[in-house]
Every structure is written in structure tokens, then in C-alpha cells.
PDB file of C-alpha atoms in Angstrom:
ATOM      1  CA  MET W 865      27.645 -22.201 -27.559  1.00  0.00           C
ATOM      2  CA  GLN W 866      24.279 -22.203 -29.351  1.00  0.00           C
ATOM      3  CA  GLN W 867      21.432 -20.557 -27.472  1.00  0.00           C
ATOM      4  CA  ASP W 868      18.063 -22.286 -27.194  1.00  0.00           C
ATOM      5  CA  HIS W 869      15.434 -19.877 -28.543  1.00  0.00           C
ATOM      6  CA  SER W 870      12.558 -22.343 -28.238  1.00  0.00           C
ATOM      7  CA  ARG W 871      11.811 -21.159 -24.673  1.00  0.00           C
ATOM      8  CA  PRO W 872      11.669 -17.620 -23.276  1.00  0.00           C
ATOM      9  CA  PRO W 873      14.766 -16.577 -21.323  1.00  0.00           C
ATOM     10  CA  CYS W 874      14.484 -16.925 -17.554  1.00  0.00           C
ATOM     11  CA  LEU W 875      16.637 -15.555 -14.776  1.00  0.00           C
ATOM     12  CA  PRO W 876      18.397 -17.969 -12.444  1.00  0.00           C
ATOM     13  CA  PRO W 877      17.968 -17.558  -8.677  1.00  0.00           C
ATOM     14  CA  HIS W 878      20.193 -14.813  -7.273  1.00  0.00           C
ATOM     15  CA  ARG W 879      20.829 -12.828  -4.092  1.00  0.00           C
ATOM     16  CA  LEU W 880      20.744  -9.222  -5.356  1.00  0.00           C
ATOM     17  CA  LYS W 881      18.630  -6.843  -3.284  1.00  0.00           C
ATOM     18  CA  VAL W 882      16.886  -3.551  -4.104  1.00  0.00           C
ATOM     19  CA  VAL W 883      16.598  -1.022  -1.271  1.00  0.00           C
ATOM     20  CA  LEU W 884      14.339   2.049  -1.276  1.00  0.00           C
ATOM     21  CA  VAL W 885      15.263   4.602   1.375  1.00  0.00           C
ATOM     22  CA  HIS W 886      12.249   6.618   2.570  1.00  0.00           C
ATOM     23  CA  PRO W 887      10.185   6.202  -0.627  1.00  0.00           C
ATOM     24  CA  GLN W 888       7.430   8.811  -0.941  1.00  0.00           C
ATOM     25  CA  ILE W 889       5.245   7.811  -3.895  1.00  0.00           C
ATOM     26  CA  ALA W 890       3.228   4.605  -3.532  1.00  0.00           C
ATOM     27  CA  PRO W 891       2.866   3.854  -7.283  1.00  0.00           C
ATOM     28  CA  ASN W 892       6.649   4.037  -7.767  1.00  0.00           C
ATOM     29  CA  THR W 893       7.168   1.552  -4.952  1.00  0.00           C
ATOM     30  CA  GLY W 894       4.425  -0.650  -6.408  1.00  0.00           C
ATOM     31  CA  ASN W 895       6.127  -0.648  -9.806  1.00  0.00           C
ATOM     32  CA  ILE W 896       9.440  -1.537  -8.169  1.00  0.00           C
ATOM     33  CA  ALA W 897       7.740  -4.306  -6.182  1.00  0.00           C
ATOM     34  CA  ARG W 898       6.469  -5.750  -9.460  1.00  0.00           C
ATOM     35  CA  LEU W 899       9.990  -5.482 -10.932  1.00  0.00           C
ATOM     36  CA  CYS W 900      11.391  -7.322  -7.917  1.00  0.00           C
ATOM     37  CA  VAL W 901       8.870 -10.152  -8.181  1.00  0.00           C
ATOM     38  CA  ALA W 902       9.480 -10.479 -11.934  1.00  0.00           C
ATOM     39  CA  THR W 903      13.236 -10.735 -11.370  1.00  0.00           C
ATOM     40  CA  GLY W 904      13.213 -12.801  -8.176  1.00  0.00           C
ATOM     41  CA  THR W 905      14.760  -9.932  -6.219  1.00  0.00           C
ATOM     42  CA  GLU W 906      14.234  -9.132  -2.544  1.00  0.00           C
ATOM     43  CA  LEU W 907      12.864  -5.615  -1.912  1.00  0.00           C
ATOM     44  CA  HIS W 908      13.898  -3.710   1.218  1.00  0.00           C
ATOM     45  CA  LEU W 909      12.084  -0.561   2.349  1.00  0.00           C
ATOM     46  CA  VAL W 910      13.619   1.796   4.911  1.00  0.00           C
ATOM     47  CA  ARG W 911      11.177   3.784   7.043  1.00  0.00           C
ATOM     48  CA  PRO W 912       9.794   6.357   7.250  1.00  0.00           C
ATOM     49  CA  LEU W 913       7.663   5.751   4.161  1.00  0.00           C
ATOM     50  CA  GLY W 914       5.491   8.386   2.518  1.00  0.00           C
ATOM     51  CA  PHE W 915       2.538   5.976   2.437  1.00  0.00           C
ATOM     52  CA  VAL W 916       1.190   2.939   4.266  1.00  0.00           C
ATOM     53  CA  LEU W 917       1.814  -0.556   2.932  1.00  0.00           C
ATOM     54  CA  THR W 918      -1.924  -1.093   2.523  1.00  0.00           C
ATOM     55  CA  ASP W 919      -2.190   1.941   0.182  1.00  0.00           C
ATOM     56  CA  ARG W 920      -4.590   1.241  -2.685  1.00  0.00           C
ATOM     57  CA  GLN W 921      -2.296   2.906  -5.258  1.00  0.00           C
ATOM     58  CA  LEU W 922       0.646   0.811  -4.070  1.00  0.00           C
ATOM     59  CA  ARG W 923      -1.296  -2.417  -4.507  1.00  0.00           C
ATOM     60  CA  ARG W 924      -2.790  -1.329  -7.841  1.00  0.00           C
ATOM     61  CA  SER W 925       0.620  -0.574  -9.375  1.00  0.00           C
ATOM     62  CA  ALA W 926       2.032  -3.853  -8.021  1.00  0.00           C
ATOM     63  CA  MET W 927      -1.033  -5.656  -9.435  1.00  0.00           C
ATOM     64  CA  ASP W 928      -1.321  -9.298  -8.443  1.00  0.00           C
ATOM     65  CA  TYR W 929       2.450  -9.533  -7.880  1.00  0.00           C
ATOM     66  CA  TRP W 930       2.330  -8.133  -4.316  1.00  0.00           C
ATOM     67  CA  PRO W 931       1.537 -11.435  -2.530  1.00  0.00           C
ATOM     68  CA  ARG W 932       4.659 -13.014  -4.109  1.00  0.00           C
ATOM     69  CA  LEU W 933       6.978 -10.156  -3.142  1.00  0.00           C
ATOM     70  CA  LYS W 934       9.949 -10.955  -0.903  1.00  0.00           C
ATOM     71  CA  LEU W 935       9.662  -7.813   1.241  1.00  0.00           C
ATOM     72  CA  VAL W 936      11.781  -6.692   4.185  1.00  0.00           C
ATOM     73  CA  VAL W 937      10.935  -3.444   5.995  1.00  0.00           C
ATOM     74  CA  HIS W 938      13.586  -1.755   8.145  1.00  0.00           C
ATOM     75  CA  ASP W 939      12.370   0.594  10.873  1.00  0.00           C
ATOM     76  CA  ASP W 940      15.168   3.098  10.225  1.00  0.00           C
ATOM     77  CA  MET W 941      18.531   3.609   8.545  1.00  0.00           C
ATOM     78  CA  ASP W 942      20.479   2.049  11.420  1.00  0.00           C
ATOM     79  CA  ARG W 943      18.475  -1.192  11.115  1.00  0.00           C
ATOM     80  CA  PHE W 944      19.139  -1.293   7.369  1.00  0.00           C
ATOM     81  CA  ILE W 945      22.896  -0.728   7.824  1.00  0.00           C
ATOM     82  CA  GLU W 946      22.921  -3.476  10.432  1.00  0.00           C
ATOM     83  CA  ALA W 947      21.132  -5.850   8.020  1.00  0.00           C
ATOM     84  CA  ALA W 948      23.488  -5.019   5.145  1.00  0.00           C
ATOM     85  CA  GLY W 949      26.490  -5.717   7.366  1.00  0.00           C
ATOM     86  CA  ASP W 950      29.642  -5.921   5.288  1.00  0.00           C
ATOM     87  CA  GLY W 951      27.676  -6.757   2.148  1.00  0.00           C
ATOM     88  CA  PRO W 952      28.536  -4.769  -0.961  1.00  0.00           C
ATOM     89  CA  VAL W 953      26.272  -1.701  -0.946  1.00  0.00           C
ATOM     90  CA  TRP W 954      25.875   0.399  -4.094  1.00  0.00           C
ATOM     91  CA  LEU W 955      24.222   3.833  -3.843  1.00  0.00           C
ATOM     92  CA  LEU W 956      22.513   4.923  -7.051  1.00  0.00           C
ATOM     93  CA  SER W 957      22.263   8.686  -6.962  1.00  0.00           C
ATOM     94  CA  SER W 958      21.936  11.636  -9.323  1.00  0.00           C
ATOM     95  CA  LYS W 959      24.643  13.262  -7.146  1.00  0.00           C
ATOM     96  CA  ALA W 960      27.237  10.593  -7.997  1.00  0.00           C
ATOM     97  CA  THR W 961      29.975  11.083 -10.583  1.00  0.00           C
ATOM     98  CA  ARG W 962      30.952   7.438 -11.196  1.00  0.00           C
ATOM     99  CA  SER W 963      29.018   5.730 -13.990  1.00  0.00           C
ATOM    100  CA  LEU W 964      26.812   2.715 -13.372  1.00  0.00           C
ATOM    101  CA  TRP W 965      28.689   1.110 -16.271  1.00  0.00           C
ATOM    102  CA  ASP W 966      31.965   1.223 -14.314  1.00  0.00           C
ATOM    103  CA  ALA W 967      30.623  -0.858 -11.419  1.00  0.00           C
ATOM    104  CA  LYS W 968      31.515  -4.519 -11.060  1.00  0.00           C
ATOM    105  CA  PHE W 969      28.452  -6.060  -9.451  1.00  0.00           C
ATOM    106  CA  GLY W 970      28.566  -9.325  -7.560  1.00  0.00           C
ATOM    107  CA  GLU W 971      26.195 -11.884  -6.122  1.00  0.00           C
ATOM    108  CA  GLY W 972      24.495 -10.547  -2.987  1.00  0.00           C
ATOM    109  CA  ASP W 973      24.998  -6.835  -3.737  1.00  0.00           C
ATOM    110  CA  TRP W 974      22.584  -4.260  -2.320  1.00  0.00           C
ATOM    111  CA  LEU W 975      21.323  -1.640  -4.832  1.00  0.00           C
ATOM    112  CA  VAL W 976      20.180   1.361  -2.792  1.00  0.00           C
ATOM    113  CA  PHE W 977      17.956   4.142  -4.148  1.00  0.00           C
ATOM    114  CA  GLY W 978      16.836   7.358  -2.450  1.00  0.00           C
ATOM    115  CA  ASN W 979      13.388   8.861  -2.439  1.00  0.00           C
ATOM    116  CA  GLU W 980      11.748  10.806  -5.232  1.00  0.00           C
ATOM    117  CA  THR W 981      12.145  14.274  -3.733  1.00  0.00           C
ATOM    118  CA  GLY W 982      15.391  14.268  -1.752  1.00  0.00           C
ATOM    119  CA  GLY W 983      17.410  11.318  -2.992  1.00  0.00           C
ATOM    120  CA  LEU W 984      19.689   9.514  -0.568  1.00  0.00           C
ATOM    121  CA  PRO W 985      20.456  10.958   2.882  1.00  0.00           C
ATOM    122  CA  GLU W 986      23.834  12.724   3.114  1.00  0.00           C
ATOM    123  CA  ALA W 987      24.873  10.488   6.025  1.00  0.00           C
ATOM    124  CA  LEU W 988      24.475   7.409   3.826  1.00  0.00           C
ATOM    125  CA  LEU W 989      26.383   9.033   0.949  1.00  0.00           C
ATOM    126  CA  ARG W 990      29.226   9.864   3.361  1.00  0.00           C
ATOM    127  CA  ARG W 991      29.243   6.316   4.746  1.00  0.00           C
ATOM    128  CA  TYR W 992      29.886   4.745   1.319  1.00  0.00           C
ATOM    129  CA  PRO W 993      31.909   7.354  -0.619  1.00  0.00           C
ATOM    130  CA  ASP W 994      33.413   4.829  -3.059  1.00  0.00           C
ATOM    131  CA  ARG W 995      30.120   3.065  -3.758  1.00  0.00           C
ATOM    132  CA  ARG W 996      28.136   5.870  -5.405  1.00  0.00           C
ATOM    133  CA  LEU W 997      26.878   5.360  -8.955  1.00  0.00           C
ATOM    134  CA  ARG W 998      25.028   7.513 -11.451  1.00  0.00           C
ATOM    135  CA  ILE W 999      23.021   6.224 -14.385  1.00  0.00           C
ATOM    136  CA  PRO W1000      24.393   7.989 -17.497  1.00  0.00           C
ATOM    137  CA  GLN W1001      21.992  10.486 -19.069  1.00  0.00           C
ATOM    138  CA  ALA W1002      22.023  13.251 -21.658  1.00  0.00           C
ATOM    139  CA  GLN W1003      24.048  16.326 -20.701  1.00  0.00           C
ATOM    140  CA  GLY W1004      22.132  18.688 -18.423  1.00  0.00           C
ATOM    141  CA  GLU W1005      19.361  16.286 -17.419  1.00  0.00           C
ATOM    142  CA  ARG W1006      18.778  15.982 -13.648  1.00  0.00           C
ATOM    143  CA  CYS W1007      17.466  12.531 -12.899  1.00  0.00           C
ATOM    144  CA  LEU W1008      15.231   9.624 -13.844  1.00  0.00           C
ATOM    145  CA  ASN W1009      11.998   8.435 -12.269  1.00  0.00           C
ATOM    146  CA  LEU W1010      12.733   6.184  -9.294  1.00  0.00           C
ATOM    147  CA  SER W1011      11.095   3.079 -10.751  1.00  0.00           C
ATOM    148  CA  THR W1012      12.901   3.588 -14.071  1.00  0.00           C
ATOM    149  CA  ALA W1013      16.241   3.988 -12.283  1.00  0.00           C
ATOM    150  CA  ALA W1014      15.610   0.864 -10.198  1.00  0.00           C
ATOM    151  CA  GLY W1015      14.893  -1.149 -13.338  1.00  0.00           C
ATOM    152  CA  ILE W1016      18.025   0.078 -15.100  1.00  0.00           C
ATOM    153  CA  GLY W1017      20.261  -0.500 -12.086  1.00  0.00           C
ATOM    154  CA  LEU W1018      18.844  -3.928 -11.281  1.00  0.00           C
ATOM    155  CA  TYR W1019      19.029  -5.229 -14.833  1.00  0.00           C
ATOM    156  CA  GLU W1020      22.638  -4.077 -15.200  1.00  0.00           C
ATOM    157  CA  ALA W1021      23.516  -5.951 -12.000  1.00  0.00           C
ATOM    158  CA  LEU W1022      21.585  -9.004 -13.231  1.00  0.00           C
ATOM    159  CA  ARG W1023      23.342  -8.843 -16.599  1.00  0.00           C
ATOM    160  CA  GLN W1024      26.712  -8.889 -14.873  1.00  0.00           C
ATOM    161  CA  THR W1025      25.928 -11.571 -12.295  1.00  0.00           C
ATOM    162  CA  CYS W1026      23.414 -13.903 -13.939  1.00  0.00           C
ATOM    163  CA  VAL W1027      24.274 -13.999 -17.644  1.00  0.00           C
ATOM    164  CA  PRO W1028      26.894 -16.608 -18.548  1.00  0.00           C
ATOM    165  CA  THR W1029      29.831 -15.255 -20.529  1.00  0.00           C
TER     166      THR W1029
END
């Protein structure tokens, strides 16, 4: 099938979700908010947050995208787990041993990221032992910036679920 290169590529509507658990750095969350708007992805934040949602740095990094953000804020981890229900939850963590490239993403998956200093809570990692993923990196490197990791994880899930084969 011939691709039409006369128009820029656009993503179709989808139901993937990005979740930030206890994010600490407002500009990272702002960058991820912008990513979510640009990809049509719902952003979920799990309290406590390391900033307030009216933070100037948060809004500056999200630029004029913030008003178009589909945002859901969960008061705590229990409320998030309740909202996710039986939905496929993927935990992206530097502590995981399974590669992001081995995951088979599906429509409606939840991509969950921990905070910048502590990662994901141990209780959450124990709850989903078979759903932990690590973004491959050079040997000996610890981790990626949260907003970079969110972009990599989300676009891999979008590639698998939204690109016709």
C-alpha cells in the first residue's frame, strides 16, 4: 500500500494512558503534559505531587498545551488502582529486567512511571510483577529523565497500537 506523503502523519484516536506516580519536578510533568496533548493521550497524576498544579514552571513547560490536556488526578495509589481496574497496567522502571521491546501493548493500556527520585513504590511493583518493563540503555547506565522515558514508552505503545501493519 502506497503511503500519502502530501500531508503530515497524524495519530488516530486511542485509549492509551500515561500515569505519573508522585511526580516531584514540575517541568518534567509539564513536558509530559505537552507530550500527552500532542499524542491525544490522557494523563493521570497520583498524589502526593511535589508541586501544585498551578506551578508557574509546570505551566511554562506545558506551554499553551495545558488547557487542552485530558488530566485525571488520583488522590492516592488506592484510587488509581481502583480506576485502572482490570485494565492492562505496564510499570516502566529502571528496576525491571524485561525489555520494553518485549511488551505487546494493546488499546487502553496504562503506562505507569515513578517519580524522579524514588521511582515506583515497591507495593506497586509487587502488585504487578509480570508487568514491569525497562527501556534498554547502554551497559552500566542507571536511568533516563522521566519525560524522556515517558516519550519513549508512549511512542512504542502508539507504534504497536496505532500504526497499521
